Amino acid sequence: MADFINRTGICCTVASLVLAIASSVYPAEKIVWKSIPDAILQVDARPIKTWNLFQAGKKLDPLLLQLGARSLVIYVRNQQVYEIKTEQLEHKGEDLVWHDSDKPAKPLATSDWSAKDIGSAWRVRFKLADEGRLVDIQIPQIPDLRRGIY
């Protein structure tokens, strides 16, 4: 009986090691970015000509902002902005795929964060401190008609 218990213990240990190794081999979490078509963007209170805004699935945190050839990943809750290389984004139809493990070690310097519901939109504002640019993003919200007329 003791021999059976020893074998069971060894099998459990080996299985645990195999699982640990297998989990470290798989790539980090992929984020699939979906376009937000009706968003509004202003930088320094001026509209921008070439830009796109994406959300991760149905969530509004994080956001991916493409300004021309520049790509910024915006973590609203953590109040952090990372600049990523556009080559790290993989196109899948209209969506983009990015590996969270490709996130740079240090975020860009930011200040003056504000994220709030302004009625018909959700507004995110922050300042890129090194550049002195104020980024203002407004994402339209669908009204919840269950709560009554606005």
mmCIF file of C-alpha atoms in Angstrom:
data_model
loop_
_atom_site.group_PDB
_atom_site.id
_atom_site.type_symbol
_atom_site.label_atom_id
_atom_site.label_comp_id
_atom_site.label_asym_id
_atom_site.label_seq_id
_atom_site.Cartn_x
_atom_site.Cartn_y
_atom_site.Cartn_z
ATOM 1 C CA MET A 1 0.000 0.000 0.000
ATOM 2 C CA ALA A 2 2.866 2.383 0.824
ATOM 3 C CA ASP A 3 4.384 1.637 -2.585
ATOM 4 C CA PHE A 4 1.083 2.669 -4.253
ATOM 5 C CA ILE A 5 1.024 5.962 -2.310
ATOM 6 C CA ASN A 6 4.659 6.697 -3.334
ATOM 7 C CA ARG A 7 3.843 6.058 -6.999
ATOM 8 C CA THR A 8 0.760 8.286 -6.800
ATOM 9 C CA GLY A 9 2.812 11.070 -5.235
ATOM 10 C CA ILE A 10 5.472 10.789 -7.916
ATOM 11 C CA CYS A 11 2.846 10.804 -10.689
ATOM 12 C CA CYS A 12 1.236 13.943 -9.225
ATOM 13 C CA THR A 13 4.614 15.669 -9.007
ATOM 14 C CA VAL A 14 5.483 14.787 -12.613
ATOM 15 C CA ALA A 15 2.048 15.923 -13.816
ATOM 16 C CA SER A 16 2.478 19.245 -11.985
ATOM 17 C CA LEU A 17 5.879 19.804 -13.599
ATOM 18 C CA VAL A 18 4.527 18.996 -17.070
ATOM 19 C CA LEU A 19 1.666 21.476 -16.586
ATOM 20 C CA ALA A 20 4.045 24.176 -15.361
ATOM 21 C CA ILE A 21 6.333 23.732 -18.356
ATOM 22 C CA ALA A 22 3.439 23.608 -20.823
ATOM 23 C CA SER A 23 1.894 26.787 -19.468
ATOM 24 C CA SER A 24 5.183 28.674 -19.819
ATOM 25 C CA VAL A 25 5.597 27.571 -23.452
ATOM 26 C CA TYR A 26 2.285 29.027 -24.679
ATOM 27 C CA PRO A 27 2.359 32.656 -25.805
ATOM 28 C CA ALA A 28 0.982 35.388 -23.586
ATOM 29 C CA GLU A 29 -2.558 36.632 -23.864
ATOM 30 C CA LYS A 30 -3.605 37.965 -27.245
ATOM 31 C CA ILE A 31 -5.740 41.080 -27.352
ATOM 32 C CA VAL A 32 -8.129 41.369 -30.287
ATOM 33 C CA TRP A 33 -8.833 45.032 -31.039
ATOM 34 C CA LYS A 34 -12.179 46.016 -32.567
ATOM 35 C CA SER A 35 -12.678 49.407 -34.190
ATOM 36 C CA ILE A 36 -14.811 52.087 -32.499
ATOM 37 C CA PRO A 37 -16.297 53.853 -35.537
ATOM 38 C CA ASP A 38 -18.101 56.833 -33.980
ATOM 39 C CA ALA A 39 -15.456 57.989 -31.507
ATOM 40 C CA ILE A 40 -14.230 61.586 -31.439
ATOM 41 C CA LEU A 41 -10.573 62.508 -30.980
ATOM 42 C CA GLN A 42 -8.995 65.873 -30.360
ATOM 43 C CA VAL A 43 -5.366 66.640 -29.608
ATOM 44 C CA ASP A 44 -4.768 70.088 -28.107
ATOM 45 C CA ALA A 45 -8.466 70.950 -28.786
ATOM 46 C CA ARG A 46 -8.044 70.327 -32.529
ATOM 47 C CA PRO A 47 -9.451 67.420 -34.556
ATOM 48 C CA ILE A 48 -6.964 64.964 -36.053
ATOM 49 C CA LYS A 49 -7.185 63.873 -39.707
ATOM 50 C CA THR A 50 -5.671 60.376 -39.663
ATOM 51 C CA TRP A 51 -6.488 58.229 -36.646
ATOM 52 C CA ASN A 52 -8.309 55.085 -35.475
ATOM 53 C CA LEU A 53 -9.518 53.975 -32.062
ATOM 54 C CA PHE A 54 -9.935 50.339 -31.041
ATOM 55 C CA GLN A 55 -11.274 48.556 -27.963
ATOM 56 C CA ALA A 56 -10.425 45.123 -26.618
ATOM 57 C CA GLY A 57 -13.600 43.159 -27.395
ATOM 58 C CA LYS A 58 -16.506 44.802 -25.587
ATOM 59 C CA LYS A 59 -14.302 46.451 -22.953
ATOM 60 C CA LEU A 60 -13.244 50.101 -22.999
ATOM 61 C CA ASP A 61 -10.048 49.410 -21.081
ATOM 62 C CA PRO A 62 -7.488 49.131 -22.604
ATOM 63 C CA LEU A 63 -7.836 51.227 -25.758
ATOM 64 C CA LEU A 64 -5.604 51.276 -28.826
ATOM 65 C CA LEU A 65 -5.165 54.671 -30.478
ATOM 66 C CA GLN A 66 -3.495 54.889 -33.872
ATOM 67 C CA LEU A 67 -2.296 58.376 -34.790
ATOM 68 C CA GLY A 68 -0.886 58.094 -38.284
ATOM 69 C CA ALA A 69 2.105 55.739 -37.956
ATOM 70 C CA ARG A 70 2.078 55.931 -34.146
ATOM 71 C CA SER A 71 0.239 53.384 -31.949
ATOM 72 C CA LEU A 72 -0.616 54.020 -28.293
ATOM 73 C CA VAL A 73 -2.085 51.455 -25.897
ATOM 74 C CA ILE A 74 -4.064 53.292 -23.218
ATOM 75 C CA TYR A 75 -4.758 51.564 -19.893
ATOM 76 C CA VAL A 76 -7.428 53.885 -18.486
ATOM 77 C CA ARG A 77 -7.847 52.266 -15.053
ATOM 78 C CA ASN A 78 -4.070 52.182 -14.450
ATOM 79 C CA GLN A 79 -3.588 55.634 -16.028
ATOM 80 C CA GLN A 80 -0.772 54.413 -18.251
ATOM 81 C CA VAL A 81 -0.005 54.885 -21.944
ATOM 82 C CA TYR A 82 2.457 52.712 -23.843
ATOM 83 C CA GLU A 83 3.781 53.404 -27.309
ATOM 84 C CA ILE A 84 4.065 50.191 -29.290
ATOM 85 C CA LYS A 85 5.603 49.429 -32.658
ATOM 86 C CA THR A 86 3.025 49.235 -35.425
ATOM 87 C CA GLU A 87 4.757 46.072 -36.688
ATOM 88 C CA GLN A 88 3.601 44.293 -33.510
ATOM 89 C CA LEU A 89 -0.033 44.617 -34.620
ATOM 90 C CA GLU A 90 -1.333 41.768 -36.746
ATOM 91 C CA HIS A 91 -4.240 42.505 -39.116
ATOM 92 C CA LYS A 92 -7.134 40.027 -39.129
ATOM 93 C CA GLY A 93 -9.776 41.509 -41.393
ATOM 94 C CA GLU A 94 -10.930 44.764 -39.803
ATOM 95 C CA ASP A 95 -9.567 43.739 -36.401
ATOM 96 C CA LEU A 96 -6.044 43.948 -35.014
ATOM 97 C CA VAL A 97 -4.314 41.381 -32.805
ATOM 98 C CA TRP A 98 -1.570 42.237 -30.329
ATOM 99 C CA HIS A 99 0.291 40.183 -27.713
ATOM 100 C CA ASP A 100 0.193 41.775 -24.272
ATOM 101 C CA SER A 101 3.709 40.412 -23.694
ATOM 102 C CA ASP A 102 4.984 42.916 -26.309
ATOM 103 C CA LYS A 103 4.160 45.799 -23.981
ATOM 104 C CA PRO A 104 7.221 48.009 -23.378
ATOM 105 C CA ALA A 105 8.801 48.014 -19.926
ATOM 106 C CA LYS A 106 8.065 51.687 -19.209
ATOM 107 C CA PRO A 107 4.934 53.715 -19.967
ATOM 108 C CA LEU A 108 5.051 57.196 -21.458
ATOM 109 C CA ALA A 109 5.022 60.072 -18.971
ATOM 110 C CA THR A 110 1.428 61.289 -18.581
ATOM 111 C CA SER A 111 -0.535 63.648 -16.341
ATOM 112 C CA ASP A 112 -3.952 65.318 -15.966
ATOM 113 C CA TRP A 113 -5.948 62.076 -16.253
ATOM 114 C CA SER A 114 -9.724 62.172 -16.409
ATOM 115 C CA ALA A 115 -12.097 59.333 -17.306
ATOM 116 C CA LYS A 116 -15.800 59.936 -16.832
ATOM 117 C CA ASP A 117 -19.287 59.433 -18.164
ATOM 118 C CA ILE A 118 -20.510 62.680 -19.736
ATOM 119 C CA GLY A 119 -23.994 61.439 -20.622
ATOM 120 C CA SER A 120 -24.002 60.512 -24.285
ATOM 121 C CA ALA A 121 -20.306 59.592 -24.277
ATOM 122 C CA TRP A 122 -17.500 58.221 -22.138
ATOM 123 C CA ARG A 123 -14.619 60.688 -22.094
ATOM 124 C CA VAL A 124 -10.940 59.931 -21.517
ATOM 125 C CA ARG A 125 -8.466 62.813 -21.252
ATOM 126 C CA PHE A 126 -4.775 62.813 -20.461
ATOM 127 C CA LYS A 127 -1.679 64.804 -21.224
ATOM 128 C CA LEU A 128 1.441 63.317 -22.791
ATOM 129 C CA ALA A 129 3.807 65.091 -20.403
ATOM 130 C CA ASP A 130 7.010 64.989 -22.477
ATOM 131 C CA GLU A 131 5.239 66.373 -25.548
ATOM 132 C CA GLY A 132 2.781 68.676 -23.767
ATOM 133 C CA ARG A 133 -0.101 67.293 -25.860
ATOM 134 C CA LEU A 134 -3.602 66.996 -24.393
ATOM 135 C CA VAL A 135 -5.427 63.954 -25.799
ATOM 136 C CA ASP A 136 -9.245 64.014 -25.558
ATOM 137 C CA ILE A 137 -11.181 60.886 -26.588
ATOM 138 C CA GLN A 138 -14.985 60.647 -26.559
ATOM 139 C CA ILE A 139 -16.622 57.277 -27.095
ATOM 140 C CA PRO A 140 -20.395 57.354 -27.728
ATOM 141 C CA GLN A 141 -22.609 55.337 -25.401
ATOM 142 C CA ILE A 142 -25.862 53.692 -26.309
ATOM 143 C CA PRO A 143 -28.495 54.977 -23.852
ATOM 144 C CA ASP A 144 -29.979 52.393 -21.520
ATOM 145 C CA LEU A 145 -33.695 52.822 -22.198
ATOM 146 C CA ARG A 146 -34.558 50.578 -19.244
ATOM 147 C CA ARG A 147 -33.637 53.465 -16.937
ATOM 148 C CA GLY A 148 -36.126 55.853 -18.536
ATOM 149 C CA ILE A 149 -35.929 58.780 -20.897
ATOM 150 C CA TYR A 150 -32.777 60.879 -20.816
#
